[in-house]
Coordinates of C-alpha atoms in Angstrom, one line a residue:
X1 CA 20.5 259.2 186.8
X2 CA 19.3 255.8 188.1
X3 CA 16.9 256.6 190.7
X4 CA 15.9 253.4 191.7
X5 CA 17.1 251.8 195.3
X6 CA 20.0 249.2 194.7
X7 CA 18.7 245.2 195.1
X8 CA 17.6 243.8 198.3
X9 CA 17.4 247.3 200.3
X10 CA 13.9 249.3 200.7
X11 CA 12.5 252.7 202.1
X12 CA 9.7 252.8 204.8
X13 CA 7.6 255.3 204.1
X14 CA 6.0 257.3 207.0
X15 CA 3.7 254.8 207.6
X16 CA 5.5 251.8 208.0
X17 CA 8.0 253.7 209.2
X18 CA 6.3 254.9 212.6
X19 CA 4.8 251.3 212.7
X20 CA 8.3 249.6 213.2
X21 CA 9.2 252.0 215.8
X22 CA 6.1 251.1 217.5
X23 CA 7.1 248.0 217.3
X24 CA 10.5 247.9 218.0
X25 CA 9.6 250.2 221.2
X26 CA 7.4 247.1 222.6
X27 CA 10.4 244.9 222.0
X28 CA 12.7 247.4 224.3
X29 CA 10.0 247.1 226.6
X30 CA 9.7 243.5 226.7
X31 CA 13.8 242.9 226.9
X32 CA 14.1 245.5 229.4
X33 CA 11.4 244.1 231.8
X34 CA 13.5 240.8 231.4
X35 CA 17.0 242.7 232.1
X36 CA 18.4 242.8 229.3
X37 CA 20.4 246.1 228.7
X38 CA 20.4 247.7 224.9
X39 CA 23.6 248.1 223.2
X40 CA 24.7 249.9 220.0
X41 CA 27.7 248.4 217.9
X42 CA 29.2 249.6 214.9
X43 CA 27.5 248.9 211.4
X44 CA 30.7 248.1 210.3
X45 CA 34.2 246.5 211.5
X46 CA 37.5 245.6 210.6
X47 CA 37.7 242.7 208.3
X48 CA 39.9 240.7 210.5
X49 CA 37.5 240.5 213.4
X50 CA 35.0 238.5 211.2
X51 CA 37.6 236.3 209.7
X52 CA 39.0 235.5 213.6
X53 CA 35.5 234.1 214.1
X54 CA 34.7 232.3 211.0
X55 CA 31.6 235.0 209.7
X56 CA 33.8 235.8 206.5
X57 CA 31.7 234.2 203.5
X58 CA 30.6 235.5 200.4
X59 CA 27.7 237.5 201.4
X60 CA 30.0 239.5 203.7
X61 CA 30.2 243.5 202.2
X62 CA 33.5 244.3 202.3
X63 CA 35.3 247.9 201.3
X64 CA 38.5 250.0 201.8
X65 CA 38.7 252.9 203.4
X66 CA 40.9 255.8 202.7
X67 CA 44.1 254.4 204.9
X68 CA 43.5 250.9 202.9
X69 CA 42.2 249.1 205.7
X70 CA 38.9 246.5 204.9
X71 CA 36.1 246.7 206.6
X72 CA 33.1 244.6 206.6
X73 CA 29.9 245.8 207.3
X74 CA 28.0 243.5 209.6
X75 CA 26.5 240.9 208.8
X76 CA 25.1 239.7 212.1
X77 CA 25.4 241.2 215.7
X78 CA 26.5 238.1 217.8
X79 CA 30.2 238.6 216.7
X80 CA 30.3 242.3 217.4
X81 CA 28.8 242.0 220.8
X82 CA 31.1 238.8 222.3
X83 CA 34.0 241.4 220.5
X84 CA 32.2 244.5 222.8
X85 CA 31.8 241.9 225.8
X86 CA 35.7 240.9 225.1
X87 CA 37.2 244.2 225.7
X88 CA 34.6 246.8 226.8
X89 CA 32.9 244.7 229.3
X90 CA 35.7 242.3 230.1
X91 CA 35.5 243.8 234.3
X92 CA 31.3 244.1 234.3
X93 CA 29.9 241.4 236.5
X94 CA 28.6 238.5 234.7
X95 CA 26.3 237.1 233.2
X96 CA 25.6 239.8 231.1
X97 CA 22.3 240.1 229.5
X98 CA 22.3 242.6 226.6
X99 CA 19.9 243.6 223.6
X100 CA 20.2 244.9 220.7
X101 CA 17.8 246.5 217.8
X102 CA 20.0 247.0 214.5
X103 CA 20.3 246.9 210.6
X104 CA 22.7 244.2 209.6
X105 CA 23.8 243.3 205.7
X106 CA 24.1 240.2 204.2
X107 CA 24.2 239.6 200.2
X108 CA 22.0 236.8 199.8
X109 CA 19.2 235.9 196.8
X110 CA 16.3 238.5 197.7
X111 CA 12.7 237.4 197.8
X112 CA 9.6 237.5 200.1
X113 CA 11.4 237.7 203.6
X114 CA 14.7 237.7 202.3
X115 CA 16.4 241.0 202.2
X116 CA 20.4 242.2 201.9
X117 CA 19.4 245.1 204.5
X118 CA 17.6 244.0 207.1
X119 CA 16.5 244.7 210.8
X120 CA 17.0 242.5 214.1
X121 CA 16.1 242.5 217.3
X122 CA 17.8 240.0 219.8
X123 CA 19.0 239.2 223.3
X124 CA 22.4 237.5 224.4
X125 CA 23.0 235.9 227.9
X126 CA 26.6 235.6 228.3
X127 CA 28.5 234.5 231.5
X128 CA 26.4 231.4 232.3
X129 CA 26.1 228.0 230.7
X130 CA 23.4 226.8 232.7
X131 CA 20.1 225.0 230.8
X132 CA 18.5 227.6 232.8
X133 CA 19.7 230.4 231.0
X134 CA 19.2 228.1 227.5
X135 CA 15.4 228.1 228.9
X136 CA 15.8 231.9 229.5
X137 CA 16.5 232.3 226.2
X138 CA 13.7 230.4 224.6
X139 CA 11.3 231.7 227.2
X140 CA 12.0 235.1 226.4
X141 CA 11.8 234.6 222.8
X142 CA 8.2 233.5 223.0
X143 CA 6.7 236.2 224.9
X144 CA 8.0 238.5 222.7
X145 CA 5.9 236.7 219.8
X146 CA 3.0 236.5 222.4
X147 CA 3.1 240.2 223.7
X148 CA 3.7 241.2 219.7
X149 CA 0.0 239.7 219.2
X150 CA 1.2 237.2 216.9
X151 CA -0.8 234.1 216.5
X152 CA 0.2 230.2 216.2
X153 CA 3.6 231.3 217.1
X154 CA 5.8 228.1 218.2
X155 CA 9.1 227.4 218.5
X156 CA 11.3 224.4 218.2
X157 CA 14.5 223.2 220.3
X158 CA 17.3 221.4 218.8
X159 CA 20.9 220.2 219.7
X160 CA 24.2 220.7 217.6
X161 CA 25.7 217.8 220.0
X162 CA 22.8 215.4 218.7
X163 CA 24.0 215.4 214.9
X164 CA 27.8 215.9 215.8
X165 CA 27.3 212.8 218.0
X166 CA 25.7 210.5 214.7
X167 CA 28.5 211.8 212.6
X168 CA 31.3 211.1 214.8
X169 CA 31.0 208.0 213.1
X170 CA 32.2 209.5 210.0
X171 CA 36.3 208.9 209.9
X172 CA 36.3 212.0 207.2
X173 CA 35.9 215.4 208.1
X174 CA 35.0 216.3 204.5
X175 CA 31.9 213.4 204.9
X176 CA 30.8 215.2 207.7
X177 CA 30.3 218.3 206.1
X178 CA 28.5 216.6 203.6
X179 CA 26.0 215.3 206.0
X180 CA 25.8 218.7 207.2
X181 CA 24.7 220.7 204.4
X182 CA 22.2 218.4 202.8
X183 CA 20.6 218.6 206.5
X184 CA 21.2 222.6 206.5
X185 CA 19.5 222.5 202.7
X186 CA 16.9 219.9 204.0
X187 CA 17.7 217.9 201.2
X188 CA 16.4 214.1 201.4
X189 CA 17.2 212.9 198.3
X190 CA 20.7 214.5 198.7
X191 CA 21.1 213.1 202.1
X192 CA 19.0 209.2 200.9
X193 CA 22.3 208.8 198.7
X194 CA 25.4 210.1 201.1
X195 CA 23.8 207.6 202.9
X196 CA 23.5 204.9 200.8
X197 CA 27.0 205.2 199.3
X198 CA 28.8 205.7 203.3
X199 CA 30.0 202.8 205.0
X200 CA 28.4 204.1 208.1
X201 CA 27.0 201.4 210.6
X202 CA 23.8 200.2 208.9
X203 CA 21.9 202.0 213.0
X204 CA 23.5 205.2 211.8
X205 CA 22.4 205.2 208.0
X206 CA 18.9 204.4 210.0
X207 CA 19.2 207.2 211.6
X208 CA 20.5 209.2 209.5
X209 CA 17.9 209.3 207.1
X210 CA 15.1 209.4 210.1
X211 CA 17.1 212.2 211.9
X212 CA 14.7 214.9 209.4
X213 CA 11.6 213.6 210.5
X214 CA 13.1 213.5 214.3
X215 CA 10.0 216.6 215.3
X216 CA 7.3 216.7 218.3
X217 CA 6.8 216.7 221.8
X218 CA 9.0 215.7 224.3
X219 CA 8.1 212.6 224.7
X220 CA 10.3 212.4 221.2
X221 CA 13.3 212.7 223.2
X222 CA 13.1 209.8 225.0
X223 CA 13.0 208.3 221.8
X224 CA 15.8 210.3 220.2
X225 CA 18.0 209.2 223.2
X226 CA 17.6 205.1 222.7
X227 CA 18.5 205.8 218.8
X228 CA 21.6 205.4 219.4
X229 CA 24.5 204.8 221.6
X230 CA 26.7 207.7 221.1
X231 CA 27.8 209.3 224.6
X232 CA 27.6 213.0 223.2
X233 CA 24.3 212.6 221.2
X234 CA 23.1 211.3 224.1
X235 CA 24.4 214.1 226.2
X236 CA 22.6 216.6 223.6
X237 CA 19.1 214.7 224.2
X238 CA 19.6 215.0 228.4
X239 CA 20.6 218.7 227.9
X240 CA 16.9 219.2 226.4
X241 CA 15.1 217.5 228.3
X242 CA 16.2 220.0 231.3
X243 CA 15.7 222.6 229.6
X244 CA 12.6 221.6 228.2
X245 CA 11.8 221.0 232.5
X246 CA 12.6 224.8 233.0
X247 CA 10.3 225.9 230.1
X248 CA 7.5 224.0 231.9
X249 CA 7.9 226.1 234.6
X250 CA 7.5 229.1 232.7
X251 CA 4.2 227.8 231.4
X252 CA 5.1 227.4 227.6
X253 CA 5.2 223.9 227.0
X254 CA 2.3 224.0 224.4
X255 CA 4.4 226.4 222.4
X256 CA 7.7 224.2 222.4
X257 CA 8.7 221.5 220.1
X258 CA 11.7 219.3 219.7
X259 CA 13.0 219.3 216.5
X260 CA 16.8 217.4 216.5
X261 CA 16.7 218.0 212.7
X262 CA 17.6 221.7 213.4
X263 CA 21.2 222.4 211.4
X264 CA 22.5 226.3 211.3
X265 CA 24.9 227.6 208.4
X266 CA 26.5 229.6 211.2
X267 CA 29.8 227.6 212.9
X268 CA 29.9 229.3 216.2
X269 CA 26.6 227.3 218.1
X270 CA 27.8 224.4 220.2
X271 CA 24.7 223.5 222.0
X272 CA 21.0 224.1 221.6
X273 CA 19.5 225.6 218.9
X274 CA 16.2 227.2 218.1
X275 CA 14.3 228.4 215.6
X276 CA 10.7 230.5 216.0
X277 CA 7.8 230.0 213.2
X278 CA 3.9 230.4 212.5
X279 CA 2.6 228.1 210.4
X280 CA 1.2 230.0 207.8
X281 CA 4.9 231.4 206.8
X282 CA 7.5 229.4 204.7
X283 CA 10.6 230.6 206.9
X284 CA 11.6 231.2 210.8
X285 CA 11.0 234.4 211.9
X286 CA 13.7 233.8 214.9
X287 CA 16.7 232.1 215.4
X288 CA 19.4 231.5 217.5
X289 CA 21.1 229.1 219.9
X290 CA 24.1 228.4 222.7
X291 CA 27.7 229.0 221.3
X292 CA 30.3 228.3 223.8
X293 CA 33.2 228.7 221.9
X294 CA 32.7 232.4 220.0
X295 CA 34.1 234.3 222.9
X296 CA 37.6 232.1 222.9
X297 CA 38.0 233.4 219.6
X298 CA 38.3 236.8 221.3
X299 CA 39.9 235.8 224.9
X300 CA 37.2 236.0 227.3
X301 CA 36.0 232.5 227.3
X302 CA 32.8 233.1 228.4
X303 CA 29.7 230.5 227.6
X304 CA 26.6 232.8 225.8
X305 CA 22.6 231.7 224.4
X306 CA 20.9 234.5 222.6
X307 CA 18.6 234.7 219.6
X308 CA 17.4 237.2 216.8
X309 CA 14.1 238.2 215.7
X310 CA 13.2 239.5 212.0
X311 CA 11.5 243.2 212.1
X312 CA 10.8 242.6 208.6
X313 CA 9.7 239.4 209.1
X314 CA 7.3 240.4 211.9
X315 CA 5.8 243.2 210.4
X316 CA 4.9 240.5 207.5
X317 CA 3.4 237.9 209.8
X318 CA 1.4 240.5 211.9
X319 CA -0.1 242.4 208.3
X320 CA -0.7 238.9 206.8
X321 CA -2.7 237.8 210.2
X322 CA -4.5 241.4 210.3
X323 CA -2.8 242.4 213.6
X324 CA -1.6 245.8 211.4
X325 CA -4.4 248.6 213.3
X326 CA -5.1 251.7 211.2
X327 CA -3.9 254.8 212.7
X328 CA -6.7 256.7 214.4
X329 CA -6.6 260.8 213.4
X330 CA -4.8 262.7 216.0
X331 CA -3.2 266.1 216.0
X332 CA -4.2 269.4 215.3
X333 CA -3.5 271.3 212.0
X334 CA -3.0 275.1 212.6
X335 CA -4.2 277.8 210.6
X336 CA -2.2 280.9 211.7
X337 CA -4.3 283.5 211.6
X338 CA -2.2 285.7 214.0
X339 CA 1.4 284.4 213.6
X340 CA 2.6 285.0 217.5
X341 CA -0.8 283.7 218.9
X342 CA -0.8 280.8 216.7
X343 CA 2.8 279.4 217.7
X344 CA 2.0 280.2 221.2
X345 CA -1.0 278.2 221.1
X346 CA 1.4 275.7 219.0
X347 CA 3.6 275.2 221.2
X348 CA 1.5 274.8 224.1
X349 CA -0.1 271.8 222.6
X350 CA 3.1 270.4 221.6
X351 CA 4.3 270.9 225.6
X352 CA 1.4 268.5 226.1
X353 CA 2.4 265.6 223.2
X354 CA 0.1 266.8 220.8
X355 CA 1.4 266.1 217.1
X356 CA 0.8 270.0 215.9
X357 CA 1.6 271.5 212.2
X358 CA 1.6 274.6 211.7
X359 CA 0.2 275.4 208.3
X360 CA 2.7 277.5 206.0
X361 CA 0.5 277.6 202.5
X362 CA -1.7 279.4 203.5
X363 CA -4.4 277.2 203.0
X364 CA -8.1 277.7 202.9
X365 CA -10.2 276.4 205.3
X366 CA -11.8 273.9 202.8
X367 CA -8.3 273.5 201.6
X368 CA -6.8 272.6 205.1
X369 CA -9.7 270.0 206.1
X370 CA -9.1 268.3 203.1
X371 CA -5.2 268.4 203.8
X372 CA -6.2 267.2 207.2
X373 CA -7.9 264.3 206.9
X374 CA -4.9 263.2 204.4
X375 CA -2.5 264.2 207.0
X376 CA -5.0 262.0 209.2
X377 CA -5.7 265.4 211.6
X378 CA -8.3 265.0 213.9
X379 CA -8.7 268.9 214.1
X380 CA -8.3 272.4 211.9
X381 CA -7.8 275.2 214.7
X382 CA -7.4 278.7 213.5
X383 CA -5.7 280.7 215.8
X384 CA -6.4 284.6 215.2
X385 CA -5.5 286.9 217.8
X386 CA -6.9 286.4 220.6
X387 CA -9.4 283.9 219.5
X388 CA -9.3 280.4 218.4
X389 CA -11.4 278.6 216.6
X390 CA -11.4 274.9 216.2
X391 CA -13.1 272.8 212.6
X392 CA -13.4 269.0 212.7
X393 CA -13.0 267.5 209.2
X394 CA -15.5 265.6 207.7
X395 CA -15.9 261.8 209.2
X396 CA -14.1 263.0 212.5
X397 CA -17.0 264.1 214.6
X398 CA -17.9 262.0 217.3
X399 CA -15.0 259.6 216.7
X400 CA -13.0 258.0 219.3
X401 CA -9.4 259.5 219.0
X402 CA -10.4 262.6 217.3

């Protein structure tokens, strides 16, 4: 028997366990105080849901079940919510703002980062197109970085419009798909010769091959806007620069670039895009953007902005920057002594939140400190009856949280 876990999944131990709860819980916190109500979708769904709305590609998981029908398991939670907010809550007043904390599955090459199980936490605002609610988005997404105790955390704005505008130019559809994925793969050698061999206008190849270095301040927009002539790439670059006016407001401007460079493998965004970093990392720990369209796929025609946040990803930024705290020892291990006292006095503690054990080995006193402090126990209490008698383990005495 093969014991080992398949490729691209991983246990969390008790340790790293309880830390991504603890973080996940200050994420609910954080999405709550901003309105956003939690939802729960199915992990998986019928294969023709995903193939109404484009998200069938090869690192979909697909299977049978017993009455034949294929299911998919999901591979992001965008298209299961505008599905839920299709049907479900078709009547609820909108916009709706709705979170989410889930494992989604993607097969996909695995290395540092990159994972075929992995968790997400995200928001979607759906019911309003406003660049208020595109700021909304953004702004939220940084405070959750910020209240996380991440460091150097910034994030950059881009717009679909901007590069559909430049390749409206291109007479083939098939061209412009080709300009898209060397842009999606960030590949300038790729995109030096497209370029080279298109009959574009000789201000679009310009542009073209400038468009990857199109990053900074907002004062690049004005900049973006007079490359070029094109009334929806020009459209894109106003549609930033109010949202970039709203997140001024909120107070995050040093925290917010403009990167029209920005490209997503996903079909569905129509609008702005963004993507969250740190420096020190080689890939976004967030992601996400407007997509108009997604909920005509489904009927409801509603406009939507959301984004997604790595768990996975976080916890590896945060232990890399040394935000990861050791767990002071707390909790009492019980020695029952007198089996009716010492649950009594058991669950008494518990009835106050104390993390309590009760000790069924009938350790040793020496044999339970040492137990303790690997437990990470901040007390031994032996409960006979009618007396208890408390031991601190070695290393606990007179320290804070013990």
């Amino acid at each position: 028997m093969d014991l080992r876990t398949p490729r691209g999944v991983k246990d969390f131990l008790p340790a790293d366990a309880e830390w991504k709860l603890e973080l996940e819980q200050k994420i609910r916190t954080v999405f709550n105080k901003w309105g956003y109500q939690e939802v729960i979708s199915p992990t998986f769904e019928f294969h023709d849901v995903l193939v109404q709305n484009g998200a069938e590609t090869q690192q979909t998981y697909r299977f049978f079940d017993h009455n034949g029908e294929l299911l998919v398991l999901r591979p992001d939670l965008t298209t299961p919510i505008a599905r839920m907010v299709a049907t479900r809550l078709k009547d609820e007043p909108k916009p709706l703002r709705l979170s989410y904390l889930a494992n989604v599955f993607r097969y996909d090459d695995v290395q540092v980062g990159f994972q075929r199980e992995f968790y997400q936490a995200g928001v979607e605002l759906i019911g309003s197109s406003s660049p208020a609610a595109d700021a909304e988005a953004a702004a939220l997404a940084v405070t959750v970085f910020n209240e996380l105790g991440v460091n150097n955390f910034n994030l950059d704005l881009g717009h679909t419009g901007y590069i559909h505008g430049i390749l409206e130019e291109c007479e083939l559809e098939s061209l412009r798909k080709r300009f898209w994925q060397l842009l999606l793969k960030k590949d300038l050698v790729g995109l030096k010769a497209l370029t080279a061999e298109s009959d574009l206008s000789e201000q679009t190849k310009k542009l073209l091959l400038k468009l990857p270095h199109f990053r900074g301040r907002e004062s690049l927009l004005e900049q973006a806007y007079y490359s070029t002539e094109n009334p929806r790439a020009r459209s894109a670059v106003a549609n930033l620069k109010e949202i970039y006016s709203y997140l001024d407001a909120y107070g995050l401007r040093d925290q917010i670039y403009i990167d029209l460079s920005i490209v997503k493998s996903l079909d569905y965004y129509t609008g702005m895009v963004l993507e969250g970093y740190v420096p020190s990392l080689g890939f976004t720990i967030c992601s996400g953007g407007r997509y108009d369209q997604l909920g005509n796929r489904f009927g409801s025609g509603l406009p939507a902005v959301g984004f997604a946040l790595g768990l996975e990803r976080l916890m590896l930024v945060l232990e890399n920057q040394g935000q990861r705290c050791d767990t002071a020892p707390n909790g009492i291990l019980v020695l029952p002594r007198s089996w009716p006292d010492a649950l009594r006095f058991a669950a008494a503690e518990r009835s106050r939140k104390t993390r309590v054990e009760v000790d069924v080995q009938c350790l040793s006193e020496t044999d339970a400190i040492e137990y303790a402090q690997q437990k990470g126990y901040s007390r031994v209490v032996i409960v006979e009856a009618g007396a208890v008698h408390t031991i601190m383990p070695a290393g606990c005495e007179g320290a804070g949280g013990c």
